[in-house]
Coordinates of C-alpha atoms and ligand atoms in Angstrom, one line a residue:
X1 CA -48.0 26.1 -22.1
X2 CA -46.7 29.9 -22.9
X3 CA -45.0 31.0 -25.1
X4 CA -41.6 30.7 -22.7
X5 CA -42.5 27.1 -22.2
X6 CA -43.5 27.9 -18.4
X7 CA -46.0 26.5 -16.7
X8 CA -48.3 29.7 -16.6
X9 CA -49.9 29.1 -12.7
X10 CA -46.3 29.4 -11.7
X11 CA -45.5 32.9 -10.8
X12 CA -41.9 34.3 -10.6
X13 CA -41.3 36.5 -8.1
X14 CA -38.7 39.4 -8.6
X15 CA -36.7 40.1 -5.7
X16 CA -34.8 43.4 -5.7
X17 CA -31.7 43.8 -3.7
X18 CA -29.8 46.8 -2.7
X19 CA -26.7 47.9 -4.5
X20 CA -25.2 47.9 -0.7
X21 CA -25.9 44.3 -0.1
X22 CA -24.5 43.5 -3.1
X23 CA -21.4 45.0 -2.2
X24 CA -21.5 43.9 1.3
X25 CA -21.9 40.0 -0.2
X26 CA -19.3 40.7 -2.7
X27 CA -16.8 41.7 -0.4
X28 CA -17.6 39.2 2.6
X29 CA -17.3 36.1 -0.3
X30 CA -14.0 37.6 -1.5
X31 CA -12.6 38.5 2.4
X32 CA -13.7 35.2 3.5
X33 CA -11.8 33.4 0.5
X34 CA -8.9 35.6 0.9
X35 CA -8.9 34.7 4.8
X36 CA -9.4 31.2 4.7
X37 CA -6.1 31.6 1.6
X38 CA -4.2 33.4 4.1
X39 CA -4.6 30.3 6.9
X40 CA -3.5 27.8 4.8
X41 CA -0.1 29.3 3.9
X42 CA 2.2 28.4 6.9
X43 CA 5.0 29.4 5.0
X44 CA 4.1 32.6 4.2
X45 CA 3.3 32.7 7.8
X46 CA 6.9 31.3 8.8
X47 CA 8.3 34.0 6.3
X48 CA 6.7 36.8 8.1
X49 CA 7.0 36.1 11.7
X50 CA 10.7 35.7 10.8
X51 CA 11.0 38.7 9.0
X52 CA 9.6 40.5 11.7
X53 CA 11.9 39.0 14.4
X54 CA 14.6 39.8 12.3
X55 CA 13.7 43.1 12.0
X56 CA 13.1 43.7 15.7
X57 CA 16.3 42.3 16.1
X58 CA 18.0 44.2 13.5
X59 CA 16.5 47.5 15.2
X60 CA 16.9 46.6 18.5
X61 CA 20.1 44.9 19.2
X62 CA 22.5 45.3 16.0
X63 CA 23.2 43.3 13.1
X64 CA 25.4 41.1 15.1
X65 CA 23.2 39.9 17.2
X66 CA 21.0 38.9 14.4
X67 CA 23.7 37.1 12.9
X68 CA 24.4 35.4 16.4
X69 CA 20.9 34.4 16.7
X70 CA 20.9 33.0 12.7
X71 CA 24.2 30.9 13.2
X72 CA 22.2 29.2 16.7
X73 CA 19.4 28.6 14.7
X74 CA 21.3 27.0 11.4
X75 CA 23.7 24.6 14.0
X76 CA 20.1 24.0 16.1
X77 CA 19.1 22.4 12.7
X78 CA 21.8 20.6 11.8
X79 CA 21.9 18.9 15.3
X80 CA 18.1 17.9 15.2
X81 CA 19.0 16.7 11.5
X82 CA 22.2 14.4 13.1
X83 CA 20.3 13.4 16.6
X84 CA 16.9 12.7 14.9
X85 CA 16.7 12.4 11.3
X86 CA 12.9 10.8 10.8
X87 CA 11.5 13.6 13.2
X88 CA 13.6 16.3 11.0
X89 CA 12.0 15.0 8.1
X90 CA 8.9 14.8 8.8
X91 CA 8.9 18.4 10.5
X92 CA 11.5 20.5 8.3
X93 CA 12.7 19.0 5.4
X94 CA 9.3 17.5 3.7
X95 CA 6.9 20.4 4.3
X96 CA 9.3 23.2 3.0
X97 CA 10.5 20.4 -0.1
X98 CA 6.3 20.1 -0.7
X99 CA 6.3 24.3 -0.4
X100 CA 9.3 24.2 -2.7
X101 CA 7.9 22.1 -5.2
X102 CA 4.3 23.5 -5.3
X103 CA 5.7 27.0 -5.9
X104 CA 8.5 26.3 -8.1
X105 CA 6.8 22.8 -10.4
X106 CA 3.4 22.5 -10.1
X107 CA 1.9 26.1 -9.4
X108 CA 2.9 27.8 -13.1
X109 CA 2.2 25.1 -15.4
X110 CA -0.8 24.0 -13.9
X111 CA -3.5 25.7 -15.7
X112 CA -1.7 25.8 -19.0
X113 CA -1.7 21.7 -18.2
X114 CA -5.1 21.3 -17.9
X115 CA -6.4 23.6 -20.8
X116 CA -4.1 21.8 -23.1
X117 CA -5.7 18.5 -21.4
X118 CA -8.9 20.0 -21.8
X119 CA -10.0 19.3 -18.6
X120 CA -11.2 22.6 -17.8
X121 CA -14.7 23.9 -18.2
X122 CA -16.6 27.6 -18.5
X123 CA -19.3 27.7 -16.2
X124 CA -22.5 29.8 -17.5
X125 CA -20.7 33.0 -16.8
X126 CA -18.0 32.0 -19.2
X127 CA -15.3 32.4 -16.2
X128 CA -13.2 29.4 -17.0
X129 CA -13.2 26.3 -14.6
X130 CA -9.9 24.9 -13.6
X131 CA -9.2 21.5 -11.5
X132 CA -8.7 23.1 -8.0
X133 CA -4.5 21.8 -7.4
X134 CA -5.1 21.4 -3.6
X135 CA -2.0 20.6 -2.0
X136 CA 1.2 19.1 -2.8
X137 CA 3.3 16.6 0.3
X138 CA 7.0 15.4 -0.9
X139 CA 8.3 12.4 0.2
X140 CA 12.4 12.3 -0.5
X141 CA 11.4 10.4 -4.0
X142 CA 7.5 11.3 -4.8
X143 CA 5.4 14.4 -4.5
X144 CA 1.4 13.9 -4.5
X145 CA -0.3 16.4 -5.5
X146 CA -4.0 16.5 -4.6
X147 CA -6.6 17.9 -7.2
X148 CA -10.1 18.4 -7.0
X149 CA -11.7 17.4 -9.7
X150 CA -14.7 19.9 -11.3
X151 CA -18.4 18.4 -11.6
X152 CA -19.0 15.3 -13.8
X153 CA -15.2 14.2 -13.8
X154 CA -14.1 11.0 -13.0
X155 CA -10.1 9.8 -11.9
X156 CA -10.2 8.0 -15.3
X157 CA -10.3 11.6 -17.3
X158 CA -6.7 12.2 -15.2
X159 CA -5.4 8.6 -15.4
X160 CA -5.3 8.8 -19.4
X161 CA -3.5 11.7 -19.0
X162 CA -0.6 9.8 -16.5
X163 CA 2.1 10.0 -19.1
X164 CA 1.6 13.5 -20.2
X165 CA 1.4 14.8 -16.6
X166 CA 4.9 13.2 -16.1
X167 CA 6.2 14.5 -18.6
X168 CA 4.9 18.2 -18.2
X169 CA 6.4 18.0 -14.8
X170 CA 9.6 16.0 -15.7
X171 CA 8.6 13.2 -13.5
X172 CA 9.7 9.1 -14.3
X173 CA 6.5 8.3 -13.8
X174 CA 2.6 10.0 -13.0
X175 CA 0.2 7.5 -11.3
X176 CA -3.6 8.4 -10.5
X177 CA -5.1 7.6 -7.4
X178 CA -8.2 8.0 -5.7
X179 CA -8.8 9.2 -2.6
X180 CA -11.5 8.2 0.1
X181 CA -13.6 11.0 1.9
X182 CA -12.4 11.0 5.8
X183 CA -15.3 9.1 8.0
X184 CA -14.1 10.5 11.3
X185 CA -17.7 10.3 13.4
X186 CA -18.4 6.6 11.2
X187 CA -14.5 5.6 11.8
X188 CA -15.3 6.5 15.7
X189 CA -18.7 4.8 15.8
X190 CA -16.7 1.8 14.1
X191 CA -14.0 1.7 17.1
X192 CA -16.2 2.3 19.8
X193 CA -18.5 -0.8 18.5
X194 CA -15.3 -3.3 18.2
X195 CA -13.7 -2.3 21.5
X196 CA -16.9 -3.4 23.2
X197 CA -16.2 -6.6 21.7
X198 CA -18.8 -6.7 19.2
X199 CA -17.7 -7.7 15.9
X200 CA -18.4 -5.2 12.8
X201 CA -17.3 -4.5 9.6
X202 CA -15.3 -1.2 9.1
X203 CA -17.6 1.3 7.3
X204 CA -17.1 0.7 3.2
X205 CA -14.7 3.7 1.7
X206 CA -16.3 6.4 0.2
X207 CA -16.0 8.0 -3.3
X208 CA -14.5 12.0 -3.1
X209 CA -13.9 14.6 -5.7
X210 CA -10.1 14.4 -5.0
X211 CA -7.7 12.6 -6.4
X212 CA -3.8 11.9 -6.0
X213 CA -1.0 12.6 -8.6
X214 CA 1.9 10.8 -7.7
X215 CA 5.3 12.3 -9.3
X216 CA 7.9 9.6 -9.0
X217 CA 10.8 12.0 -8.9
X218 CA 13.3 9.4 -7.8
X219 CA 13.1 6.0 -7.9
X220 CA 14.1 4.5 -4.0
X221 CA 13.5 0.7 -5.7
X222 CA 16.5 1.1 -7.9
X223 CA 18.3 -0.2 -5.0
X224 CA 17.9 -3.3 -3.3
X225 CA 15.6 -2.8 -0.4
X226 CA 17.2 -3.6 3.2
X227 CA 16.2 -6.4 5.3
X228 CA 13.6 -5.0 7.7
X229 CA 14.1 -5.5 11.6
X230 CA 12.1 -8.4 12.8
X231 CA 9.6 -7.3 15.5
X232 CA 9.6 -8.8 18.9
X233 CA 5.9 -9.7 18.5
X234 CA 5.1 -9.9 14.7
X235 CA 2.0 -7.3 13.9
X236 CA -0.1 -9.7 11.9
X237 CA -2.1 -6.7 10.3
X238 CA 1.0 -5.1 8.6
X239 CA 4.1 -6.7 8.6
X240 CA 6.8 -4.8 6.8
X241 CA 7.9 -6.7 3.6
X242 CA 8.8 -3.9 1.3
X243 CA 9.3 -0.2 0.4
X244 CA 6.9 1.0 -1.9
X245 CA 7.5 4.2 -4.5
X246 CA 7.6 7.0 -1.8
X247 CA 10.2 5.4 -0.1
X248 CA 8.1 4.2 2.7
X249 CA 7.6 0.9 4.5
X250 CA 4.5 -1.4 2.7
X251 CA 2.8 -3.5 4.9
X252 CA 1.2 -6.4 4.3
X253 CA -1.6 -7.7 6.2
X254 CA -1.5 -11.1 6.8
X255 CA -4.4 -11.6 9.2
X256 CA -7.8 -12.8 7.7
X257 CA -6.3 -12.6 4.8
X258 CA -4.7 -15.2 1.9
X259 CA -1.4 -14.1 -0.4
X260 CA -1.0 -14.5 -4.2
X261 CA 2.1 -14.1 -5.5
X262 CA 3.3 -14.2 -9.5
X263 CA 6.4 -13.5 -11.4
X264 CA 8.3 -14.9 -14.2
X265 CA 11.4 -17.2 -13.6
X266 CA 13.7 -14.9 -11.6
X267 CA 11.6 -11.9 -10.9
X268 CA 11.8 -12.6 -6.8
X269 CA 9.1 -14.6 -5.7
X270 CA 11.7 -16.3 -3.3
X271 CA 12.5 -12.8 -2.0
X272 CA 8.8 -12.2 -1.1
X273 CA 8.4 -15.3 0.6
X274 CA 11.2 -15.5 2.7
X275 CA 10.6 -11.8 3.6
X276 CA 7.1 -12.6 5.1
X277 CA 8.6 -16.0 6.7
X278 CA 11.0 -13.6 8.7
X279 CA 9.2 -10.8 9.8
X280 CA 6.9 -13.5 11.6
X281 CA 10.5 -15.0 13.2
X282 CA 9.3 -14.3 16.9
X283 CA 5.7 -15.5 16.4
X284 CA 7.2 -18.8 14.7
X285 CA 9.5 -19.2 17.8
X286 CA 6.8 -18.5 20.7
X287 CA 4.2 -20.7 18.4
X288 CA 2.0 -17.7 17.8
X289 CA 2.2 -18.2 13.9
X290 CA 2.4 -22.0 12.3
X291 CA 4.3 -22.1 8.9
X292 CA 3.3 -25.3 6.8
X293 CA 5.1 -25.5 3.8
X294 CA 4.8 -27.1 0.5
X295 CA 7.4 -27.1 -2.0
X296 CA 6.8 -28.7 -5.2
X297 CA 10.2 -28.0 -6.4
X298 CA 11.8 -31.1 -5.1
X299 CA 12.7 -28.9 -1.9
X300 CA 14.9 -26.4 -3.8
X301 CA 13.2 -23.3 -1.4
X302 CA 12.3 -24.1 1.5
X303 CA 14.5 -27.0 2.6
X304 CA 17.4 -24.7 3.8
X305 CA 14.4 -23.3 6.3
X306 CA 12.8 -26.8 7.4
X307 CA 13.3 -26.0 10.7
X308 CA 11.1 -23.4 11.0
X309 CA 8.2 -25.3 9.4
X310 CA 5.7 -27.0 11.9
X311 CA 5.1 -29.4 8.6
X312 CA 6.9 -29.6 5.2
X313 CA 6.2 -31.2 2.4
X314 CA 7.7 -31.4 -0.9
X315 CA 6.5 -34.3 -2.9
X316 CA 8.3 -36.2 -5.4
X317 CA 11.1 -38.3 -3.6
X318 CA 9.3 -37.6 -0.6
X319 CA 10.5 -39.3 2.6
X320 CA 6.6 -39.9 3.9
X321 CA 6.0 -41.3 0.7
X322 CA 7.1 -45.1 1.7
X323 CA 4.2 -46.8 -1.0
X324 CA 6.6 -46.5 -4.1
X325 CA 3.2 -47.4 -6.2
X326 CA 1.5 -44.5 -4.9
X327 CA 1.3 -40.9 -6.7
X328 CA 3.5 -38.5 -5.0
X329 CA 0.7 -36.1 -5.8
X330 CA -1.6 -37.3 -2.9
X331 CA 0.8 -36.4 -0.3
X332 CA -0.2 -32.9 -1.3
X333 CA -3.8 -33.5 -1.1
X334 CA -3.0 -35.7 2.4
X335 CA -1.1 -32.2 3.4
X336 CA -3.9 -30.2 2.3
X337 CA -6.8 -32.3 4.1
X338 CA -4.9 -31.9 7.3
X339 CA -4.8 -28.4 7.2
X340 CA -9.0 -28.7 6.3
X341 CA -9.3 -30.9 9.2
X342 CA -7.8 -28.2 11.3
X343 CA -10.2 -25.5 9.8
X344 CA -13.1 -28.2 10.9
X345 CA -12.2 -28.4 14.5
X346 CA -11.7 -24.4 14.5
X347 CA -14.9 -24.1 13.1
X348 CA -16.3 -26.4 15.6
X349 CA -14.9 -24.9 18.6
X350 CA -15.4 -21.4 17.9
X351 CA -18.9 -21.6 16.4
X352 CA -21.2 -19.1 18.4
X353 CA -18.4 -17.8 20.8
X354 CA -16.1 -16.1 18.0
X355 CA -16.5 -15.1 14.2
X356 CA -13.1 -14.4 14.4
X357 CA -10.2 -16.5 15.3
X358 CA -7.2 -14.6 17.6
X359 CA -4.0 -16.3 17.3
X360 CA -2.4 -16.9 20.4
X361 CA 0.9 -18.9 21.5
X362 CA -0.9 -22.6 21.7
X363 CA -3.8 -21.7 19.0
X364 CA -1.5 -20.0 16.0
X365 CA -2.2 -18.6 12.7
X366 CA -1.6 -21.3 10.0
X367 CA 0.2 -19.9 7.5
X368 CA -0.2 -22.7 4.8
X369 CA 2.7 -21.4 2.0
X370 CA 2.5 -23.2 -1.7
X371 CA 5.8 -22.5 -3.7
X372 CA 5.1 -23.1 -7.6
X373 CA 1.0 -23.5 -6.9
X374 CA 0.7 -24.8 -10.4
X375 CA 2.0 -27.9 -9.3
X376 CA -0.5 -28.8 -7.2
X377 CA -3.6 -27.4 -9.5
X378 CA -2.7 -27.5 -12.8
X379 CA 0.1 -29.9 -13.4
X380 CA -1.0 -32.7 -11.3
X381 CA -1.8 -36.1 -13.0
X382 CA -3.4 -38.2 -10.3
X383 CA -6.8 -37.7 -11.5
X384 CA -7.9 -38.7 -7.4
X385 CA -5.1 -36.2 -6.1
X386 CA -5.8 -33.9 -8.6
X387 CA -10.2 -33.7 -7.0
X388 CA -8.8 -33.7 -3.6
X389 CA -6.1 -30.9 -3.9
X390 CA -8.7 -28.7 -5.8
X391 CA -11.2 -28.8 -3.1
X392 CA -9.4 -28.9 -0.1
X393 CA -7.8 -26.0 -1.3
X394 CA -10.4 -24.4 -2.6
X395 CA -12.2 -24.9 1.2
X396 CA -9.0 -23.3 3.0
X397 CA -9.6 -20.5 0.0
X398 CA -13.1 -20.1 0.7
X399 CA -13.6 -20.6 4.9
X400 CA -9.9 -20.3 5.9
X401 CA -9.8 -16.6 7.1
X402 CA -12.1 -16.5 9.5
X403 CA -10.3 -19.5 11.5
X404 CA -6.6 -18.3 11.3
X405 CA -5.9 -20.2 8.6
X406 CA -4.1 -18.2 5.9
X407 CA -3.1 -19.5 2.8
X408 CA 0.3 -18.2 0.6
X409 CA 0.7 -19.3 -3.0
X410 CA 3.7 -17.9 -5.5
X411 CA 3.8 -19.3 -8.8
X412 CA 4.6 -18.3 -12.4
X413 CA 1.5 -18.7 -14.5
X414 CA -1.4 -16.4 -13.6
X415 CA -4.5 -18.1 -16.3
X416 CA -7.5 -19.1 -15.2
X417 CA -6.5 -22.9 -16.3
X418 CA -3.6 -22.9 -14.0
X419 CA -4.6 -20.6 -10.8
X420 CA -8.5 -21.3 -11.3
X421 CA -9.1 -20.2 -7.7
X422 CA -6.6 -16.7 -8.0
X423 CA -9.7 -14.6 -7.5
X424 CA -10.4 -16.1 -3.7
X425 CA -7.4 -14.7 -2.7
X426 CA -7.5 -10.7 -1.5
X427 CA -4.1 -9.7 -1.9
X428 CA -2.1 -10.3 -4.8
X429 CA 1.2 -9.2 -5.9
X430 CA 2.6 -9.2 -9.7
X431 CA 6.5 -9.5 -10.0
X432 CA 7.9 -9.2 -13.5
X433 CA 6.1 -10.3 -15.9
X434 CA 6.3 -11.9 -19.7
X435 CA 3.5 -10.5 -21.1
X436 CA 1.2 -7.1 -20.8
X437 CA -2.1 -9.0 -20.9
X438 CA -1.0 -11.2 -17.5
X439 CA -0.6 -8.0 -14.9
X440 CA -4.9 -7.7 -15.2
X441 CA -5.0 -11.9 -14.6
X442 CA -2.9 -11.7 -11.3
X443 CA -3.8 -7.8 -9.9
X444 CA -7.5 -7.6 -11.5
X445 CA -9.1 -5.9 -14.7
X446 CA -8.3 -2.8 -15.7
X447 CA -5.0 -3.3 -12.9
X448 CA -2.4 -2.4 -15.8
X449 CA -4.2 0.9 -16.9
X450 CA -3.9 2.1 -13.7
X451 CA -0.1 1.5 -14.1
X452 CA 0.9 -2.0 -13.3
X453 CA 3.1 -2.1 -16.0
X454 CA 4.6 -5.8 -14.8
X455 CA 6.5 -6.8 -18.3
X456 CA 8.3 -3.3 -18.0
X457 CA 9.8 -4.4 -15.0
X458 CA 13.6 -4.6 -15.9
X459 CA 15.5 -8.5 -15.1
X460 CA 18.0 -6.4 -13.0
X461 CA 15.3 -5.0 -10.7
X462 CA 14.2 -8.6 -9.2
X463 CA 12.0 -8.2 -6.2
X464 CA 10.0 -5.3 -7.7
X465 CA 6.1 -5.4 -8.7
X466 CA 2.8 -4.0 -8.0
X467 CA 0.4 -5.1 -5.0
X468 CA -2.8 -4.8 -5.3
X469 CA -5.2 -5.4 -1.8
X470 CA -8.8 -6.1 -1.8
X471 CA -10.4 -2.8 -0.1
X472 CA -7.8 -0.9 -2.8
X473 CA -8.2 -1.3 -6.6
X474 CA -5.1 0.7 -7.3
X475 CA -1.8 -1.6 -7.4
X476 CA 1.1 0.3 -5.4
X477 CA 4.4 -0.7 -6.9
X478 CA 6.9 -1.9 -4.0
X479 CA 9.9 -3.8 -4.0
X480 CA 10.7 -6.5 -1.4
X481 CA 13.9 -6.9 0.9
X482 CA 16.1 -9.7 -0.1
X483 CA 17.1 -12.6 1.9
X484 CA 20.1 -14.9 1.4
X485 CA 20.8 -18.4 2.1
X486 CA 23.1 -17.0 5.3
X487 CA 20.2 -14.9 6.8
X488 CA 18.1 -18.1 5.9
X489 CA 20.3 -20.3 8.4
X490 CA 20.6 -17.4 11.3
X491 CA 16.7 -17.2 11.1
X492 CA 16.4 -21.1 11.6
X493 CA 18.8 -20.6 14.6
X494 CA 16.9 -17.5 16.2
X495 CA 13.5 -18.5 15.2
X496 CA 12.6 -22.0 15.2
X497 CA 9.6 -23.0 17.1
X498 CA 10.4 -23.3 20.5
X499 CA 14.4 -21.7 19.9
X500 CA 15.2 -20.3 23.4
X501 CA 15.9 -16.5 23.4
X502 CA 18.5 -16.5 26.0
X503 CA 18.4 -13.9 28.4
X504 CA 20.2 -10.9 27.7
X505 CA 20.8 -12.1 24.5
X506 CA 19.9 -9.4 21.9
X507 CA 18.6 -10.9 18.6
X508 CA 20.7 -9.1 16.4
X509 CA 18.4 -6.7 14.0
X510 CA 20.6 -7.7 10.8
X511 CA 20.1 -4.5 8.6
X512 CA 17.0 -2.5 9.3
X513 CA 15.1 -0.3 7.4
X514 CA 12.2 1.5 8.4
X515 CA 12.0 4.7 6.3
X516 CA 13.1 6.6 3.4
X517 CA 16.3 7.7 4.2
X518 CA 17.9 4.9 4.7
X519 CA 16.7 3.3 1.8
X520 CA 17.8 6.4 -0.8
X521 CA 21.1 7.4 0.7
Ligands
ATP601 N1 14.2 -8.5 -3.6 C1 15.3 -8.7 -4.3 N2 16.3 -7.8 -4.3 C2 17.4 -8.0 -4.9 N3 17.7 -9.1 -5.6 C3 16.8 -10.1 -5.6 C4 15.6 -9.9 -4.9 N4 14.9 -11.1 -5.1 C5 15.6 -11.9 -5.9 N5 16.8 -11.3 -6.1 C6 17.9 -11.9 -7.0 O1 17.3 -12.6 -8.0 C7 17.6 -13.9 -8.0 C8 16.3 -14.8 -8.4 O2 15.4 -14.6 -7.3 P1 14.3 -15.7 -6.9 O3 15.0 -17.1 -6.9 O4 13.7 -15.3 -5.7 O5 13.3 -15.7 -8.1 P2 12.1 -16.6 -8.3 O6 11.0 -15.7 -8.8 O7 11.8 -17.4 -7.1 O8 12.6 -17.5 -9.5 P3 12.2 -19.0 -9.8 O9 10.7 -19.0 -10.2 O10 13.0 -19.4 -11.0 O11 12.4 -19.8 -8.6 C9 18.1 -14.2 -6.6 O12 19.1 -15.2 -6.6 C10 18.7 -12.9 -6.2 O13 20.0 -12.8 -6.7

């Protein structure tokens, strides 16, 4: 080794460079940054195509004319703002609220923000090297600002820093998501594959430099969420339960897929439940969908909705139960076994023809729903019933979802001893909570750091909490529509299996919601 360390049989070769290339590279780097800039500002572009109009107009006809042409413009707007509210929104109001914000919140404090943070960096030239803010989009209630984040940082740098970011930008709250890196050609590949019937899994999500700041500027779940208009043919891959922080429909998918629900006495679990009972109201009538229903509670949630349940079941005084001797507690397990025997005879008859069962009116989804679950796992004293419930329902857990058979627990204790089986199902939802340690047993580890905060749920917001799905480890806090005991009885009239629709008769669509305005006004 030299002196320098170098290997000495490896030469360095100096290449000299004109001063005019220099300056030619220089410039065409800076131009082509300053170009590419200039492309992505439609409102500067906006500002001076109207400018120039204005001035044309100005010159060439008068000022009154310009004035004419303003007031047609303003009353154009407020018409398309009457006529077609979502469209206005999405076009007008949104993009120049996210320019707004960008220019006026985010843009001057940004750099101060992440120096104090100190997440910036000097790169070997000592120029200092700032979190790139990419772009900010404004719902009516949230603004999410995208960041790039600078080599060697990960989201969990920014997500330690959630509180301070909301309060530097004098936001409620500040939640850190990640964001995937678009797949378009693999996304393609993946649709292409499945519409010629064969049977693949979508390509796994892939890690990006870019992250989301969410800015809860208002909160849309202060207010009760409206009930949701029930679709004519329920979408079993996102049926719309709730409205989630930006003010926007959440959707939960239901297909291939099982539902745990927690919350403390009170927090809404009822609300949840009967919200996903309704918006699958037309698939119960045509006998796409198949609701069997336990209810441990001696009948105390369900029984008002019987009617729409192909089987029910709730135990105790039990009218099946005719054997007075017998334990109450193997009418669950005799419940349970029946829905097992149906997965068999799915199994059977699909095996080699589908790996994936498609409800259809005659051959439905099962939708097996468990009110208080702990009842049937953890509190059951019939040592026989106690084996049988745990494994039938650990089989429907395990073998279910491929077979249409989909199974919905709610219950109030998340521990292992009580829910042993929680982690078998994919999506889970965390209502209020008692304490701060149970929001990671329901959602996940490490599902309260990334802001499920379920014990700071307030009593008076019942129906709020976080959701967390399996392809998604960040929980999205929602709150879920609320459904009385009179919607409860029109639903059994519209929407028992095998209720007639009359002809001509229009199910009425109760209160509907299906964006943000509606739910903030
Ligand atoms: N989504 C909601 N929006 C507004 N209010 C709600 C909502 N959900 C529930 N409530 C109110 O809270 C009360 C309690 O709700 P619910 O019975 O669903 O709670 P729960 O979690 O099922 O309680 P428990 O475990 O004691 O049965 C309801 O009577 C209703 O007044």
């Amino acid at each position: 080794m030299g002196r320098t360390g170098m290997d000495p049989k490896v030469r360095t070769e100096a290449f000299k460079i004109g001063f005019a290339t220099v300056l030619l590279l220089w410039l065409g780097r800076h131009l082509g940054g300053a170009v590419w800039w200039l492309v992505r500002q439609p409102a500067l572009w906006v500002a001076a195509v109207s400018w120039y109009v204005a001035w044309r107009l100005w010159t060439g006809s008068g000022p009154l004319v310009l004035v004419g042409v303003a007031v047609v413009l303003v009353l154009s707007l407020i018409a398309w703002r009457v006529t077609s509210p979502g469209s206005f929104r999405g076009v007008v109001a949104w993009p120049v609220r996210s320019w707004w914000r960008r220019v006026t919140v985010y843009r001057s404090d940004w750099q101060p923000l992440m120096t104090t943070l100190k997440l910036t960096a000097k790169d070997s030239g000592d120029e200092l090297l700032v979190p790139e803010l990419l772009r900010v989009r404004s719902t009516a209630t949230v603004d999410k600002v995208r960041v790039r984040m600078l080599p060697g940082q990960v989201l969990a740098d920014f997500a330690k820093n959630a509180d301070r970011f909301a309060t530097t930008f004098q936001a409620i709250d500040c939640r850190v998501r990640s964001i995937h890196r678009p797949q378009v050609l693999r996304m393609l590949v993946f649709r292409i594959k499945r519409a010629t019937g064969r049977i693949v899994e979508p390509p796994a999500p892939r890690p990006s430099r870019v992250l989301e700041l969410w800015f809860l500027v208002e909160d849309p779940l202060n207010t009760p969420t409206p009930m949701f208009a029930v679709p004519d043919r329920p979408n079993l891959k996102a049926l719309g339960l709730a409205v989630g922080e930006d003010g926007l429909t959440w959707n939960l998918r239901l297909l291939a897929n099982h539902l745990l629900i927690i919350g403390a006495t009170g927090a809404g679990k009822g609300s949840v439940l009967w919200s996903l009972v309704r918006s699958l109201g037309h698939g119960i009538r045509v006998g796409l969908v198949e609701l069997w229903v336990v209810d441990p509670k001696g009948g105390m949630e369900f029984a008002a909705g019987q009617s729409l349940c192909a089987r029910y079941c709730y135990g105790d005084d039990d009218t099946t139960n005719t054997d007075a001797k017998r334990s109450f507690e193997l009418t669950y397990a005799e419940f349970l076994e029946a829905a097992v025997a149906k997965l068999r005879e799915r199994q059977r008859r699909l095996r080699g023809i589908f790996r994936m069962h498609r409800p259809a009116p005659g051959d439905p989804l099962l939708v097996i729903l468990i009110d208080e679950i702990a009842s049937l796992t953890a509190y059951v004293t019939d040592r026989d019933a106690k084996k049988r419930i745990e494994a039938a329902l650990n089989l429907l857990l395990s073998q279910g979802r491929a077979v249409g058979v989909v199974v919905v627990g709610a219950g109030q204790d998340a521990r292992k001893e009580v829910v042993a089986m929680r982690g078998l199902f994919p999506t889970r939802v965390a209502l209020r909570l008692n304490e701060a340690d149970e929001a990671d047993m329901v959602l996940g580890t490490g599902s309260r750091d990334r802001g499920a905060r379920c014990e700071e749920i307030p009593t008076a917001l019942p129906g709020v909490g976080y959701v967390r799905v399996e392809t998604n480890p960040e929980p999205i806090r929602v709150r879920f529509a609320y459904i009385d005991d009179d919607e409860i009885h029109t639903m059994c009239s519209l929407y028992a299996p095998g209720a007639k629709q009359a002809a001509g008769l229009r199910i009425p669509a109760h209160a509907s919601h299906t964006d943000t305005e509606e739910v903030t006004a």
